[in-house]
């Protein structure tokens, strides 16, 4: 507890102190976090501690996360192996599995990682040899983490989750289908006859011109992907065997009801080209495209934002998803890279570049946003007493309105700055339930805060959903309001935020 503030001590500071203590003792340690910014923040805190208590070890810790250039990641991986020189790393799930980093002595989990499977994957990064190892879970101040602290038997006894996915999700299909078409043309209910098809040749393309600028205003939907052509013609592919009961070449049967709407959208976007011949309908990727290169494993849109270091002749620092640019590299943001602070000087959404400059500051920044959810279509409804729950499609509008300057170590808000940035919108699936006016009135008469209660219900639902679905807390969005114009009632929304 932080007794001066009568609140729980920050899990980030607690993790940084434990991480630094283990590194000082020569214990090779990995600290897992749930967000890239937190991995950088814990590294920054730990380095400050080591600089004052064990200066010879301050340069032997690193951060590891998505966005770093491949050569940066390989260098860190080599440093973590025996004899590599590094004693510790703060990491996201990017280092959870699939990468050889040798045998570590301790793992620190900063917050429940979202699934039981991830708990054991992250804890198991230490002690892979015959020696004993230490693993520590530092709980965050949210309902799910605190539930497991009070019921540790559930944490250790709960079986691993089963991954669930909706194959008709249009955001998945519209990225997956071009990849499938690149391997062999897509069709509807026709035989290929064992023929082999080659991908179209790659035309020459002029490089994109980098134009410095600032964040431009205007309504934006999904950012357009940045395309990079393949250097040579792809080899021909033969259609693989299909499962029993499916007709050869019937891609509509394979991909389900979402196939036709997705194909129409991809044709309109010129991602796929329709060609008829020999009595068969086929769709090909656009010439020169290599669709898999544009698919992000962590975000639904394929656009990228290049971060350039103004102090090093605008050298590329790293690349982030375009959908997160307004949250992470808005003008004035403090961006952390390997524990060092950089201020965002320029952001150009059109060219996909942000210019950063190194600074010495005692704070980091957190974006402030406002969301709006409008109902598009109800799919299913159910009544629970006086409350009606509905599953359906919604349109979410998000806008970053400013940012907070938060003091390092103390994590107190130093000030708030306003921003004027464009909106981002997307359509998704949501569950919402109506709260009758009678219930709100009853709470108010008892001296309670009904608006605060709605907000608490929203956060509790988001926090506990990972107990029932294999998802990350940040995959889920929510909104609560005492009045919504689409229903004339109080509403709580929980939606898929990708």
Coordinates of C-alpha atoms in Angstrom, one line a residue:
X1 CA 0.0 0.0 0.0
X2 CA 1.0 3.6 -0.6
X3 CA -0.1 4.9 2.8
X4 CA 0.6 8.5 1.9
X5 CA -2.1 8.3 -0.8
X6 CA -4.2 5.6 0.9
X7 CA -4.1 3.6 -2.3
X8 CA -2.4 0.5 -3.7
X9 CA 1.1 1.1 -4.7
X10 CA 1.6 1.2 -8.4
X11 CA 2.2 -2.3 -9.9
X12 CA 4.6 -0.7 -12.3
X13 CA 6.8 0.7 -9.5
X14 CA 6.6 -2.5 -7.5
X15 CA 7.6 -4.5 -10.6
X16 CA 10.5 -2.2 -11.4
X17 CA 11.9 -2.5 -7.8
X18 CA 11.6 -6.3 -7.8
X19 CA 13.2 -6.5 -11.3
X20 CA 16.1 -4.2 -10.3
X21 CA 16.6 -6.2 -7.0
X22 CA 16.8 -9.5 -8.9
X23 CA 19.2 -8.0 -11.5
X24 CA 21.4 -6.6 -8.8
X25 CA 21.7 -10.1 -7.3
X26 CA 22.8 -11.4 -10.7
X27 CA 19.6 -13.3 -11.3
X28 CA 18.7 -13.3 -15.0
X29 CA 15.1 -12.1 -15.1
X30 CA 12.3 -11.4 -17.5
X31 CA 9.4 -9.1 -16.6
X32 CA 6.3 -9.5 -18.7
X33 CA 3.8 -6.6 -19.1
X34 CA 0.5 -6.3 -20.9
X35 CA 1.3 -3.2 -22.8
X36 CA 4.4 -1.9 -24.7
X37 CA 4.4 1.5 -22.9
X38 CA 4.4 -0.4 -19.6
X39 CA 7.4 -2.5 -20.7
X40 CA 9.3 0.7 -21.5
X41 CA 8.2 2.5 -18.3
X42 CA 9.4 -0.4 -16.1
X43 CA 12.7 -0.4 -17.9
X44 CA 13.0 3.3 -17.3
X45 CA 12.2 3.0 -13.6
X46 CA 14.5 -0.1 -13.2
X47 CA 17.4 1.7 -14.9
X48 CA 17.1 4.7 -12.6
X49 CA 17.2 2.4 -9.5
X50 CA 20.2 0.5 -10.9
X51 CA 22.1 3.7 -11.8
X52 CA 21.9 4.7 -8.1
X53 CA 22.4 1.3 -6.5
X54 CA 24.3 -0.8 -9.0
X55 CA 25.7 1.4 -11.8
X56 CA 27.7 -1.5 -13.4
X57 CA 24.4 -3.3 -14.2
X58 CA 22.3 -0.4 -15.5
X59 CA 23.3 -1.0 -19.1
X60 CA 22.6 -4.8 -18.9
X61 CA 18.8 -4.5 -19.1
X62 CA 16.7 -4.0 -22.2
X63 CA 13.1 -3.8 -23.3
X64 CA 11.7 -6.2 -25.9
X65 CA 8.4 -5.7 -27.8
X66 CA 6.8 -5.4 -31.2
X67 CA 7.7 -2.4 -33.2
X68 CA 11.5 -2.7 -32.9
X69 CA 13.4 -3.3 -36.1
X70 CA 14.3 -7.0 -36.7
X71 CA 18.0 -6.4 -36.1
X72 CA 17.2 -4.8 -32.7
X73 CA 15.2 -7.8 -31.6
X74 CA 17.9 -10.3 -32.8
X75 CA 20.5 -8.3 -30.8
X76 CA 18.4 -8.5 -27.6
X77 CA 17.7 -12.2 -28.1
X78 CA 21.5 -12.9 -28.4
X79 CA 22.1 -10.8 -25.3
X80 CA 19.7 -13.0 -23.3
X81 CA 21.4 -16.2 -24.1
X82 CA 24.2 -17.6 -21.9
X83 CA 27.2 -15.4 -22.2
X84 CA 25.2 -12.7 -24.0
X85 CA 25.8 -10.0 -21.4
X86 CA 22.2 -9.1 -20.5
X87 CA 20.8 -9.7 -17.0
X88 CA 17.2 -8.7 -17.6
X89 CA 14.5 -7.8 -20.1
X90 CA 11.1 -6.2 -19.8
X91 CA 8.9 -7.6 -22.4
X92 CA 5.4 -7.9 -23.8
X93 CA 3.9 -11.2 -25.0
X94 CA 6.1 -10.9 -28.1
X95 CA 8.7 -12.8 -26.0
X96 CA 6.2 -15.3 -24.5
X97 CA 7.0 -18.2 -26.8
X98 CA 8.6 -19.3 -30.0
X99 CA 11.9 -17.5 -29.5
X100 CA 15.0 -19.1 -28.1
X101 CA 16.4 -16.9 -25.3
X102 CA 18.1 -19.7 -23.2
X103 CA 17.5 -20.4 -19.6
X104 CA 16.4 -17.6 -17.3
X105 CA 16.3 -17.7 -13.5
X106 CA 13.2 -15.6 -12.7
X107 CA 10.1 -14.3 -14.3
X108 CA 7.9 -11.4 -13.1
X109 CA 4.3 -11.1 -14.4
X110 CA 3.0 -7.6 -14.2
X111 CA -0.7 -8.2 -14.1
X112 CA -2.7 -11.3 -15.0
X113 CA -1.8 -11.7 -18.7
X114 CA -5.4 -12.5 -19.8
X115 CA -5.4 -16.3 -20.0
X116 CA -4.3 -19.2 -17.9
X117 CA -2.3 -20.5 -20.9
X118 CA -0.3 -17.2 -20.9
X119 CA 0.3 -17.4 -17.2
X120 CA 2.1 -20.7 -17.6
X121 CA 3.9 -19.7 -20.8
X122 CA 5.3 -16.6 -19.2
X123 CA 6.1 -18.2 -15.9
X124 CA 7.8 -21.1 -17.8
X125 CA 10.2 -18.7 -19.4
X126 CA 12.3 -19.2 -16.3
X127 CA 13.6 -22.5 -15.0
X128 CA 13.7 -24.4 -18.3
X129 CA 16.7 -26.4 -17.2
X130 CA 17.1 -28.6 -14.2
X131 CA 17.5 -25.8 -11.6
X132 CA 14.7 -24.2 -9.6
X133 CA 13.4 -20.8 -10.7
X134 CA 11.3 -18.0 -9.3
X135 CA 8.1 -16.7 -10.8
X136 CA 6.1 -13.8 -9.3
X137 CA 2.7 -12.4 -10.3
X138 CA 2.1 -8.8 -9.3
X139 CA -1.6 -8.1 -9.5
X140 CA -3.0 -5.0 -11.0
X141 CA -5.8 -3.0 -9.4
X142 CA -8.7 -4.5 -11.5
X143 CA -11.5 -6.9 -10.7
X144 CA -10.0 -10.0 -12.4
X145 CA -6.5 -9.6 -11.0
X146 CA -7.9 -9.1 -7.5
X147 CA -10.2 -12.0 -7.9
X148 CA -7.2 -14.3 -8.5
X149 CA -5.4 -12.8 -5.5
X150 CA -8.3 -13.8 -3.3
X151 CA -8.9 -17.2 -5.0
X152 CA -5.4 -18.5 -5.9
X153 CA -6.8 -22.0 -6.2
X154 CA -8.7 -20.9 -9.3
X155 CA -5.5 -19.6 -10.8
X156 CA -3.6 -22.8 -10.2
X157 CA -6.5 -25.2 -10.8
X158 CA -8.2 -23.7 -13.8
X159 CA -7.6 -25.6 -17.1
X160 CA -6.2 -23.9 -20.2
X161 CA -8.6 -22.0 -22.4
X162 CA -9.9 -23.0 -25.8
X163 CA -9.4 -20.4 -28.5
X164 CA -12.7 -19.3 -30.2
X165 CA -12.9 -17.3 -33.4
X166 CA -15.7 -16.1 -35.6
X167 CA -14.8 -17.1 -39.2
X168 CA -17.4 -14.7 -40.6
X169 CA -15.8 -11.6 -39.0
X170 CA -15.5 -9.2 -42.0
X171 CA -12.3 -7.7 -40.7
X172 CA -10.7 -11.1 -40.6
X173 CA -12.1 -12.3 -43.9
X174 CA -11.1 -9.1 -45.8
X175 CA -7.5 -9.7 -44.8
X176 CA -7.5 -13.5 -45.1
X177 CA -9.2 -13.8 -48.5
X178 CA -6.5 -11.9 -50.5
X179 CA -3.9 -14.1 -48.8
X180 CA -5.8 -17.2 -49.9
X181 CA -6.2 -15.8 -53.4
X182 CA -2.5 -15.2 -53.7
X183 CA -1.9 -18.9 -53.2
X184 CA -4.5 -19.9 -55.7
X185 CA -7.4 -18.0 -57.3
X186 CA -10.7 -18.1 -55.3
X187 CA -13.8 -19.5 -56.9
X188 CA -17.5 -20.4 -56.2
X189 CA -18.5 -24.0 -56.6
X190 CA -16.3 -24.9 -59.6
X191 CA -13.6 -27.5 -60.3
X192 CA -10.0 -26.6 -60.8
X193 CA -9.2 -29.9 -62.4
X194 CA -5.8 -30.0 -60.7
X195 CA -4.5 -27.1 -62.7
X196 CA -1.7 -24.9 -61.5
X197 CA -1.9 -21.1 -61.5
X198 CA 0.9 -18.6 -61.1
X199 CA 0.6 -15.3 -59.3
X200 CA 0.5 -12.3 -61.7
X201 CA 4.0 -10.7 -62.3
X202 CA 5.0 -7.7 -60.2
X203 CA 5.0 -4.4 -61.9
X204 CA 7.6 -1.7 -61.1
X205 CA 6.4 0.9 -58.7
X206 CA 7.8 4.3 -57.7
X207 CA 8.8 4.7 -54.1
X208 CA 6.5 6.8 -51.8
X209 CA 7.7 10.3 -51.1
X210 CA 8.2 11.3 -47.5
X211 CA 6.6 14.6 -46.7
X212 CA 7.1 16.2 -43.3
X213 CA 3.9 17.6 -41.8
X214 CA 1.5 17.6 -38.9
X215 CA -1.6 15.6 -37.9
X216 CA -4.3 16.5 -40.4
X217 CA -7.9 16.9 -39.5
X218 CA -10.9 15.3 -41.1
X219 CA -13.0 12.2 -40.6
X220 CA -11.1 8.9 -41.2
X221 CA -12.3 5.4 -41.2
X222 CA -9.9 2.5 -41.5
X223 CA -6.5 3.9 -42.5
X224 CA -5.4 2.8 -46.0
X225 CA -2.7 0.1 -45.8
X226 CA 0.9 0.9 -46.9
X227 CA 1.7 -1.4 -49.7
X228 CA 5.1 -2.9 -50.5
X229 CA 5.5 -4.9 -53.7
X230 CA 7.1 -8.3 -53.7
X231 CA 10.5 -8.3 -55.4
X232 CA 9.9 -11.1 -57.8
X233 CA 7.1 -13.3 -59.2
X234 CA 5.7 -15.8 -56.6
X235 CA 6.1 -19.5 -57.5
X236 CA 3.0 -21.3 -58.8
X237 CA 0.8 -23.1 -56.2
X238 CA -1.4 -26.1 -56.5
X239 CA -4.7 -26.3 -54.6
X240 CA -4.3 -28.5 -51.5
X241 CA -6.6 -31.4 -50.7
X242 CA -9.9 -30.4 -49.0
X243 CA -11.6 -32.0 -46.0
X244 CA -14.2 -34.7 -46.8
X245 CA -17.6 -33.4 -47.8
X246 CA -16.4 -30.2 -49.4
X247 CA -16.4 -29.7 -53.2
X248 CA -13.1 -28.9 -54.8
X249 CA -12.9 -25.2 -55.6
X250 CA -16.0 -24.2 -53.6
X251 CA -14.4 -21.5 -51.6
X252 CA -17.8 -20.1 -50.6
X253 CA -18.5 -23.3 -48.7
X254 CA -15.1 -23.1 -47.0
X255 CA -15.4 -19.5 -45.9
X256 CA -19.1 -19.5 -45.0
X257 CA -21.8 -16.8 -45.2
X258 CA -19.4 -13.9 -45.0
X259 CA -17.6 -14.9 -48.2
X260 CA -19.8 -13.1 -50.7
X261 CA -20.0 -9.7 -48.8
X262 CA -16.2 -9.8 -48.2
X263 CA -15.5 -10.5 -51.9
X264 CA -17.8 -7.6 -53.0
X265 CA -15.9 -5.3 -50.6
X266 CA -12.5 -6.5 -51.8
X267 CA -13.5 -6.0 -55.4
X268 CA -14.7 -2.5 -54.7
X269 CA -11.5 -1.8 -52.9
X270 CA -9.5 -3.3 -55.9
X271 CA -7.8 -5.8 -53.6
X272 CA -9.1 -8.6 -55.8
X273 CA -9.8 -8.8 -59.5
X274 CA -12.7 -10.9 -61.0
X275 CA -12.0 -12.8 -64.1
X276 CA -14.4 -15.2 -66.0
X277 CA -13.2 -18.0 -68.3
X278 CA -13.8 -21.6 -69.2
X279 CA -17.1 -21.5 -67.4
X280 CA -15.4 -20.7 -64.1
X281 CA -15.6 -17.5 -61.9
X282 CA -12.2 -16.7 -60.3
X283 CA -10.8 -13.9 -58.2
X284 CA -7.1 -13.0 -58.3
X285 CA -5.1 -10.6 -56.1
X286 CA -4.2 -7.3 -57.7
X287 CA -1.0 -7.5 -59.7
X288 CA 2.1 -7.2 -57.7
X289 CA 0.4 -7.6 -54.3
X290 CA 1.8 -9.8 -51.5
X291 CA -1.2 -9.6 -49.1
X292 CA 0.3 -11.5 -46.2
X293 CA 2.8 -8.7 -45.7
X294 CA 0.0 -6.3 -44.9
X295 CA -1.6 -8.5 -42.2
X296 CA -0.8 -7.5 -38.7
X297 CA -1.0 -10.2 -36.0
X298 CA -1.9 -7.5 -33.4
X299 CA -4.2 -5.1 -35.2
X300 CA -7.0 -5.4 -37.7
X301 CA -6.0 -2.7 -40.1
X302 CA -2.9 -3.1 -42.2
X303 CA -1.5 0.4 -42.2
X304 CA 1.8 1.3 -40.6
X305 CA 3.4 4.4 -39.1
X306 CA 7.1 4.9 -39.3
X307 CA 8.8 6.7 -36.3
X308 CA 11.8 8.8 -37.3
X309 CA 14.5 10.1 -35.0
X310 CA 15.2 13.7 -35.8
X311 CA 18.5 13.6 -33.8
X312 CA 19.9 10.9 -36.0
X313 CA 19.2 12.4 -39.4
X314 CA 15.6 11.0 -39.4
X315 CA 16.7 7.4 -39.0
X316 CA 13.9 4.9 -38.7
X317 CA 13.5 4.0 -35.0
X318 CA 10.6 1.6 -35.2
X319 CA 7.2 0.9 -36.9
X320 CA 3.8 0.8 -35.2
X321 CA 0.3 0.0 -36.3
X322 CA -1.4 3.0 -38.0
X323 CA -4.6 2.4 -36.0
X324 CA -2.7 3.3 -32.8
X325 CA -0.9 6.3 -34.1
X326 CA -3.3 8.9 -32.7
X327 CA -3.0 7.3 -29.3
X328 CA 0.7 6.7 -29.1
X329 CA 2.4 9.4 -31.3
X330 CA 0.0 12.3 -31.2
X331 CA 1.7 15.7 -31.2
X332 CA 3.3 16.4 -27.8
X333 CA 3.3 12.7 -26.8
X334 CA 6.3 11.3 -24.9
X335 CA 7.2 8.1 -26.6
X336 CA 9.5 5.6 -24.8
X337 CA 12.1 3.6 -26.7
X338 CA 14.5 1.4 -24.8
X339 CA 13.8 3.4 -21.6
X340 CA 14.6 6.7 -23.3
X341 CA 12.1 9.5 -23.7
X342 CA 11.3 11.1 -27.1
X343 CA 8.8 13.9 -27.8
X344 CA 6.6 13.7 -30.9
X345 CA 7.3 16.8 -33.0
X346 CA 5.3 16.0 -36.1
X347 CA 2.7 13.5 -37.1
X348 CA 1.6 13.1 -40.7
X349 CA -1.2 10.6 -41.2
X350 CA -1.1 10.9 -45.0
X351 CA 2.5 9.9 -45.5
X352 CA 2.5 7.5 -42.4
X353 CA 5.4 9.2 -40.6
X354 CA 6.0 10.7 -37.2
X355 CA 9.1 12.7 -36.3
X356 CA 10.5 12.3 -32.7
X357 CA 13.2 14.1 -30.8
X358 CA 15.0 12.9 -27.6
X359 CA 14.2 14.9 -24.5
X360 CA 14.9 14.8 -20.8
X361 CA 11.6 15.0 -18.9
X362 CA 10.3 13.7 -15.6
X363 CA 6.9 12.6 -17.0
X364 CA 5.2 10.4 -19.5
X365 CA 1.9 11.0 -21.3
X366 CA -1.4 9.2 -21.4
X367 CA -4.0 10.0 -24.1
X368 CA -7.6 11.1 -23.2
X369 CA -10.3 10.0 -25.5
X370 CA -14.1 10.2 -26.0
X371 CA -16.1 7.4 -27.6
X372 CA -19.5 7.3 -29.2
X373 CA -21.5 4.1 -30.0
X374 CA -24.5 4.1 -32.3
X375 CA -26.7 1.0 -32.8
X376 CA -26.8 -0.2 -36.4
X377 CA -28.8 -3.5 -36.1
X378 CA -30.1 -5.8 -33.4
X379 CA -29.5 -9.5 -34.0
X380 CA -30.9 -11.1 -30.8
X381 CA -32.6 -10.0 -27.6
X382 CA -33.4 -11.5 -24.2
X383 CA -35.2 -10.2 -21.2
X384 CA -33.7 -10.5 -17.7
X385 CA -36.2 -9.1 -15.2
X386 CA -36.6 -5.4 -15.9
X387 CA -33.5 -5.3 -18.1
X388 CA -33.3 -6.2 -21.8
X389 CA -30.0 -7.4 -23.3
X390 CA -29.3 -7.1 -27.0
X391 CA -26.7 -8.5 -29.3
X392 CA -26.1 -6.6 -32.5
X393 CA -24.0 -4.4 -34.7
X394 CA -22.8 -1.0 -33.7
X395 CA -20.6 1.8 -35.1
X396 CA -17.9 3.1 -32.7
X397 CA -16.4 6.6 -33.1
X398 CA -13.2 7.3 -31.2
X399 CA -11.4 10.6 -30.8
X400 CA -8.3 11.6 -28.9
X401 CA -9.2 14.9 -27.2
X402 CA -5.9 15.5 -25.4
X403 CA -3.3 13.9 -23.1
X404 CA -2.2 13.9 -19.5
X405 CA 1.3 14.5 -18.3
X406 CA 2.0 11.9 -15.6
X407 CA 5.0 12.2 -13.2
X408 CA 7.4 9.3 -13.3
X409 CA 7.7 7.2 -10.2
X410 CA 4.9 9.0 -8.4
X411 CA 2.4 8.5 -11.2
X412 CA 0.5 11.7 -10.4
X413 CA -1.1 13.8 -13.0
X414 CA 0.9 17.0 -13.6
X415 CA -1.4 18.6 -16.2
X416 CA -3.7 18.1 -19.1
X417 CA -3.2 19.3 -22.7
X418 CA -5.9 19.6 -25.3
X419 CA -5.7 18.2 -28.9
X420 CA -7.7 18.6 -32.1
X421 CA -7.3 15.3 -33.9
X422 CA -9.5 13.4 -36.5
X423 CA -12.0 10.8 -35.5
X424 CA -11.6 7.1 -36.2
X425 CA -14.7 4.9 -36.8
X426 CA -15.3 1.2 -37.2
X427 CA -18.2 -1.2 -37.2
X428 CA -18.2 -4.1 -34.8
X429 CA -20.4 -6.5 -32.7
X430 CA -21.6 -5.5 -29.3
X431 CA -23.7 -6.6 -26.4
X432 CA -25.7 -3.9 -24.7
X433 CA -28.3 -3.8 -22.0
X434 CA -30.9 -1.2 -21.0
X435 CA -31.2 0.0 -17.4
X436 CA -34.7 1.2 -16.7
X437 CA -35.2 4.8 -15.3
X438 CA -36.9 3.3 -12.3
X439 CA -33.6 1.6 -11.2
X440 CA -31.6 4.8 -11.7
X441 CA -34.2 6.7 -9.7
X442 CA -34.1 4.2 -6.9
X443 CA -30.3 4.4 -6.7
X444 CA -30.4 8.2 -6.6
X445 CA -33.0 8.3 -3.8
X446 CA -30.7 6.1 -1.7
X447 CA -27.9 8.7 -2.1
X448 CA -26.0 6.6 -4.6
X449 CA -24.4 7.7 -7.8
X450 CA -26.3 6.0 -10.7
X451 CA -24.0 7.3 -13.4
X452 CA -20.9 6.1 -11.5
X453 CA -22.7 2.7 -11.0
X454 CA -23.2 2.3 -14.7
X455 CA -19.6 3.1 -15.3
X456 CA -18.6 0.5 -12.6
X457 CA -20.8 -2.2 -14.2
X458 CA -19.1 -1.5 -17.6
X459 CA -15.6 -1.8 -16.2
X460 CA -16.5 -4.9 -14.1
X461 CA -17.9 -6.6 -17.2
X462 CA -14.9 -5.8 -19.3
X463 CA -12.5 -6.9 -16.5
X464 CA -14.2 -10.2 -16.0
X465 CA -14.9 -11.2 -19.6
X466 CA -11.5 -12.8 -20.1
X467 CA -12.6 -15.4 -17.5
X468 CA -15.1 -16.7 -20.1
X469 CA -13.5 -15.9 -23.4
X470 CA -9.8 -16.3 -24.5
X471 CA -9.2 -12.6 -25.1
X472 CA -7.1 -9.7 -23.8
X473 CA -8.6 -7.0 -21.7
X474 CA -7.6 -4.5 -24.4
X475 CA -9.5 -6.4 -27.1
X476 CA -12.7 -5.2 -25.4
X477 CA -14.2 -1.8 -25.4
X478 CA -17.1 -0.3 -23.5
X479 CA -19.4 2.7 -23.0
X480 CA -21.9 3.5 -20.4
X481 CA -24.4 6.4 -20.5
X482 CA -27.4 7.5 -18.5
X483 CA -29.2 8.3 -21.7
X484 CA -28.8 7.0 -25.3
X485 CA -30.7 8.4 -28.2
X486 CA -31.1 5.1 -30.0
X487 CA -33.2 3.6 -27.1
X488 CA -34.2 6.6 -24.9
X489 CA -32.8 4.6 -21.9
X490 CA -29.6 4.2 -20.0
X491 CA -27.3 1.8 -21.8
X492 CA -24.1 -0.2 -21.1
X493 CA -22.2 -1.3 -24.2
X494 CA -19.5 -4.0 -24.3
X495 CA -18.0 -4.4 -27.8
X496 CA -15.2 -6.1 -29.7
X497 CA -12.5 -3.4 -30.0
X498 CA -10.1 -5.6 -32.1

